[in-house]
Short mmCIF file of C-alpha atoms and ligand atoms in Angstrom, two decimals:
data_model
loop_
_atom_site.label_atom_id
_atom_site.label_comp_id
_atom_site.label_asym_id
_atom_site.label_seq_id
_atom_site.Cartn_x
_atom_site.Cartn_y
_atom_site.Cartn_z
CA UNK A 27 85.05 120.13 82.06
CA UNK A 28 83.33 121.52 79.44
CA UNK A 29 83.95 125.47 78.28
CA UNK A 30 83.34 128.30 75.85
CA UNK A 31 85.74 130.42 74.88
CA UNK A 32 85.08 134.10 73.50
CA UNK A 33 87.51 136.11 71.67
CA UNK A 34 87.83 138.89 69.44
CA UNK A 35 90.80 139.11 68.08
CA UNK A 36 94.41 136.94 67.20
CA UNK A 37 93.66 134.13 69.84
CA UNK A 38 96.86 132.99 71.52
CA UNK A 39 95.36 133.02 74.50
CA UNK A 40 92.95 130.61 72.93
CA UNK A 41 95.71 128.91 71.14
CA UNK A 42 97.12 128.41 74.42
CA UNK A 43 94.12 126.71 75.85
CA UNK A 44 93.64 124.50 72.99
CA UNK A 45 97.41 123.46 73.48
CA UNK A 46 97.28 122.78 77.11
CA UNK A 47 93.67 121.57 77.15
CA UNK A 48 94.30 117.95 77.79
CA UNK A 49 96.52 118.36 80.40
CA UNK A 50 94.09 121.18 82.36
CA UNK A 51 90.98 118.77 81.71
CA UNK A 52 89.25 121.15 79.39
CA UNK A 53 86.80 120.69 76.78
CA UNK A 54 86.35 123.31 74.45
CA UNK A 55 83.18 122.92 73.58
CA UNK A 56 83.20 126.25 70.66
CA UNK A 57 84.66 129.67 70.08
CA UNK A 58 82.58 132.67 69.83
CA UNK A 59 83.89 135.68 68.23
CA UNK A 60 82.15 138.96 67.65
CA UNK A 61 84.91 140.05 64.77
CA UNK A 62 83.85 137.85 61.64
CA UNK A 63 87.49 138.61 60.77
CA UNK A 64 89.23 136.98 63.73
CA UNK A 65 92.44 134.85 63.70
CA UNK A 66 91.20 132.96 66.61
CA UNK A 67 88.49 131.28 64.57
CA UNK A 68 91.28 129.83 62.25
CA UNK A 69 92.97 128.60 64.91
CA UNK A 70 89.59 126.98 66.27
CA UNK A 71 89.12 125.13 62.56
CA UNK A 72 92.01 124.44 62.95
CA UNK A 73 92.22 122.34 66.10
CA UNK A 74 88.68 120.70 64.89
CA UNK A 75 86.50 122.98 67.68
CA UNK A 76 83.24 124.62 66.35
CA UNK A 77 83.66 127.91 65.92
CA UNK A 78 80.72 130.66 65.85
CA UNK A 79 80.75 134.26 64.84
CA UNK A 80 78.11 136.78 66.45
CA UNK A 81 78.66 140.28 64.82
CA UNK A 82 77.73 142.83 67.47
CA UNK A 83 77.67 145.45 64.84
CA UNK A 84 74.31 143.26 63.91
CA UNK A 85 72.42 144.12 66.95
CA UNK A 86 70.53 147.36 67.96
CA UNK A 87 71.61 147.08 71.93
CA UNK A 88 74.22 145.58 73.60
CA UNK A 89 70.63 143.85 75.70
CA UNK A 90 70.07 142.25 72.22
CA UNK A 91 73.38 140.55 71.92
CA UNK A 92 73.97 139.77 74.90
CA UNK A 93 70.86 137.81 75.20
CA UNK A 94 71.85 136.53 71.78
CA UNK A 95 75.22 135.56 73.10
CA UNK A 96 73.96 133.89 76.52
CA UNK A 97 71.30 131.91 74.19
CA UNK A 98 74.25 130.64 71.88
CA UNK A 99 76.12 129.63 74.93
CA UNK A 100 73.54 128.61 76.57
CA UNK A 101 72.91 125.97 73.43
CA UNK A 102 76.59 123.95 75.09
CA UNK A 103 75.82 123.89 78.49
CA UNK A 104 79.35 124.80 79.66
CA UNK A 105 80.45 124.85 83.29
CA UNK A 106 82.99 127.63 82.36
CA UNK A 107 83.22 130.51 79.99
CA UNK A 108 86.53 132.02 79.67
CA UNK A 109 87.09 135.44 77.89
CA UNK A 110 90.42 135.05 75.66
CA UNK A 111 90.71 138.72 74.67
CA UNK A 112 87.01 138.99 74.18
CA UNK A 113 86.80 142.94 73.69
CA UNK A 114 82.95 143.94 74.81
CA UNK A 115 81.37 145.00 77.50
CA UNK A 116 78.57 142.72 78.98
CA UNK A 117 75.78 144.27 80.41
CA UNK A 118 74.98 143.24 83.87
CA UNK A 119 72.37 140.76 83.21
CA UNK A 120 74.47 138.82 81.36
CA UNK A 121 77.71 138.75 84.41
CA UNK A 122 75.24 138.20 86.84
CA UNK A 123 73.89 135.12 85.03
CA UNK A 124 77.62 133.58 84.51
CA UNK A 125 78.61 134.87 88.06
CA UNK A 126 81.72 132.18 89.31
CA UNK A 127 81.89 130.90 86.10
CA UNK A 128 82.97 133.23 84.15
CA UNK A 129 86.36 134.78 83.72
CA UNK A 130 88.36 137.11 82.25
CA UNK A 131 92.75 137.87 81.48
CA UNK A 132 93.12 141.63 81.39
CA UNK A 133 96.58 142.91 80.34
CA UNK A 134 97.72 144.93 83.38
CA UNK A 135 98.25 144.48 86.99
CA UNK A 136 94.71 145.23 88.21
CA UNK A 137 93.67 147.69 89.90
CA UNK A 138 95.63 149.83 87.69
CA UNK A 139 95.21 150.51 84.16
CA UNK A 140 91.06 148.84 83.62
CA UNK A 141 90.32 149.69 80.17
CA UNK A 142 91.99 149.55 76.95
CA UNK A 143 96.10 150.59 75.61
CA UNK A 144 97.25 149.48 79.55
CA UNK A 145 101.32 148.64 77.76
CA UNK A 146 101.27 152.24 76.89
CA UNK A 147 99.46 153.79 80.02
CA UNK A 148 101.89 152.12 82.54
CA UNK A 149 104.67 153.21 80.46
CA UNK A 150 103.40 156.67 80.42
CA UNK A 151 102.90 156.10 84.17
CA UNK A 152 106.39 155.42 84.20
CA UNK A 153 105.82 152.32 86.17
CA UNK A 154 108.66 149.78 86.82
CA UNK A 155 106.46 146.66 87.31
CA UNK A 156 103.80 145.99 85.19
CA UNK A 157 102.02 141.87 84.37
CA UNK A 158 98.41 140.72 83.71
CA UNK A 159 95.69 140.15 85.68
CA UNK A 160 92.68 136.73 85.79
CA UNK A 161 89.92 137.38 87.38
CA UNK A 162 86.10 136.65 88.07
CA UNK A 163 84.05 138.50 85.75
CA UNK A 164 81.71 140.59 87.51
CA UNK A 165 79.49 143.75 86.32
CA UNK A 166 82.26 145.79 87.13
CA UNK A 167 84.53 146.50 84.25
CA UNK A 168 87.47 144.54 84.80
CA UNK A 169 86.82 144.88 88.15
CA UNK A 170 85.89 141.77 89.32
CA UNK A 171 87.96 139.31 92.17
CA UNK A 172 91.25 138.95 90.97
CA UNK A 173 92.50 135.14 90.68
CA UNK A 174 96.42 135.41 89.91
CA UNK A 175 98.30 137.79 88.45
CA UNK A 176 101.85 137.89 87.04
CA UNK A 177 104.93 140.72 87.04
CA UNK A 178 106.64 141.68 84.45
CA UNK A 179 109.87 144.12 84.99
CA UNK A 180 109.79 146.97 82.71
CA UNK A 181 113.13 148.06 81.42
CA UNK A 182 114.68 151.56 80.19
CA UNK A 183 114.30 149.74 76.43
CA UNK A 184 110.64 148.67 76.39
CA UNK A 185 108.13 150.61 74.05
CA UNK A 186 104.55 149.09 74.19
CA UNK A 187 105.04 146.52 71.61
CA UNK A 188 108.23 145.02 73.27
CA UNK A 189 106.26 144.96 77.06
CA UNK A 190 103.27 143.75 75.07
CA UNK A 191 104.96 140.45 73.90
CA UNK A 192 106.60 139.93 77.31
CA UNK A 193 103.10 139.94 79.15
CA UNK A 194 101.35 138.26 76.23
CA UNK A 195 104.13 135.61 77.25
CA UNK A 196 102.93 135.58 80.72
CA UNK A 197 99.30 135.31 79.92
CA UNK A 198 100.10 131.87 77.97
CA UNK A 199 101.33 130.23 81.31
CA UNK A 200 99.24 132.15 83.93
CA UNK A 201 95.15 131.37 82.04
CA UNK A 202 96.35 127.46 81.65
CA UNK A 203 97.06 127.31 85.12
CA UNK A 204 94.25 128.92 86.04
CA UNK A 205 91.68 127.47 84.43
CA UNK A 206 93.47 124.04 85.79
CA UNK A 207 92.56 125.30 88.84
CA UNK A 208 89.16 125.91 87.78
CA UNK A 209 88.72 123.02 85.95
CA UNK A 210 89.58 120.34 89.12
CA UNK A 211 87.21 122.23 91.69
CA UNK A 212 90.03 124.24 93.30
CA UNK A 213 88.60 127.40 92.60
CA UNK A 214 85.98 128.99 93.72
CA UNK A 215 84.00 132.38 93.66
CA UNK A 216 81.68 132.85 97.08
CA UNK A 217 80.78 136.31 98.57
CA UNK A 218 82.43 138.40 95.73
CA UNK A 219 85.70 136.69 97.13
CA UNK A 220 87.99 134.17 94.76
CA UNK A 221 89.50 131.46 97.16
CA UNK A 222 92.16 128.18 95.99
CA UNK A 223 91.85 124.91 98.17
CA UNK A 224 89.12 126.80 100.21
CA UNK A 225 92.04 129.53 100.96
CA UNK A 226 90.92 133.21 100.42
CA UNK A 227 92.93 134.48 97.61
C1 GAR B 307 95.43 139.84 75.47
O1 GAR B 307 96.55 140.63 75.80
C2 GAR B 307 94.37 139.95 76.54
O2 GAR B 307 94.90 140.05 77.84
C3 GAR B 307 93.69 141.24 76.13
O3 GAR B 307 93.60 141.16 74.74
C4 GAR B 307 94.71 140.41 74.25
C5 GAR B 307 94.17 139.31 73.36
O4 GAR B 307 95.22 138.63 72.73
N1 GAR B 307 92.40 141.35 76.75
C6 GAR B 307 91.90 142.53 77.14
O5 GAR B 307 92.45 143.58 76.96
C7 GAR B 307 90.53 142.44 77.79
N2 GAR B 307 90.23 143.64 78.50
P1 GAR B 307 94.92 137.23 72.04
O6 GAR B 307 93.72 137.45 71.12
O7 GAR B 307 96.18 136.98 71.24
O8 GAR B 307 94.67 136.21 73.10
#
């Protein structure tokens, strides 16, 4: 099945995709990054996938690039676009054009902690479980149907960074395996409800 994938940032979330991509049945069609600066486009050279830059910082409205960004996409024809630590927020138009085929991994266990810094805010929280989340993008800031999510334990001896690497760890597994999912027909988004195998999820 053919994707996008949009980052921002370091990729390994991408890197992860690119690695398991033959066995989840997904073809990366190109990388879109609105930092000209970001690792994730080496990563996309480097792996032989196209890799586009579309500086936000270029446009006068977020309307403008998103419309910019949907028309670039647009340009692959992809049955999926997964965020990868993509760090904007899409104006409606954009979500509800995607809607059910486009998702999103957010650091935390959602409901809790939408937004940005979530390693810190749940240890602030003082929270003993903490994970990431995959879910349906929907206009609603990280907000839309979740899809899986996986716990992590905090301990006594975790600052951000140290909870940080242990969920990035998780994300690697838990986006594969979803987008598996996605990419065989088992998952589905109908009713502003995710369902697996035609199972509410
Ligand atoms: C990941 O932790 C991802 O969950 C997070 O950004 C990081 C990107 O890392 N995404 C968000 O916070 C989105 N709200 P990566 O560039 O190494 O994949």
């Amino acid at each position: 099945m053919k994707g996008v994938i949009l980052i921002s940032g370091n990729g390994s979330n991408l890197q992860s995709l690119i690695d398991s991509s033959v066995e989840i049945k997904l073809d990366i069609a190109c990388v879109i990054s609105n930092v000209s600066s970001a690792f994730g486009l080496q990563r996309a050279k480097q792996a032989g996938i196209i890799g586009h830059v579309l500086d936000n910082n270029q446009f006068s409205s977020r309307d403008e690039f998103d419309l910019k960004l949907s028309e670039l996409i647009d340009t692959y024809s992809p049955e999926i676009i997964i965020l990868a630590g993509f760090m904007r927020i899409l104006t409606p138009d954009f979500t509800k054009k995607y809607l059910g085929k486009i998702i999103n991994i957010h650091p935390s266990l959602l409901p809790k902690f939408q937004g940005l810094h979530t390693h810190v805010r749940a240890l602030n929280a003082k929270e003993k479980k903490h994970g990431v989340s995959v879910h349906f993008v929907t206009e609603e800031l990280d907000g839309g149907p979740i899809i899986a999510q996986s716990v992590v334990d905090i301990l006594e001896s975790d600052d951000a960074d140290s909870l940080a690497r242990r969920v990035l760890s998780e994300e690697h597994k838990i986006y594969p395996k979803v987008v598996s999912w996605y990419t065989h027909g088992r998952l589905k988004l109908h009713n502003n409800q995710a369902s697996l195998d035609n199972t509410p999820i």
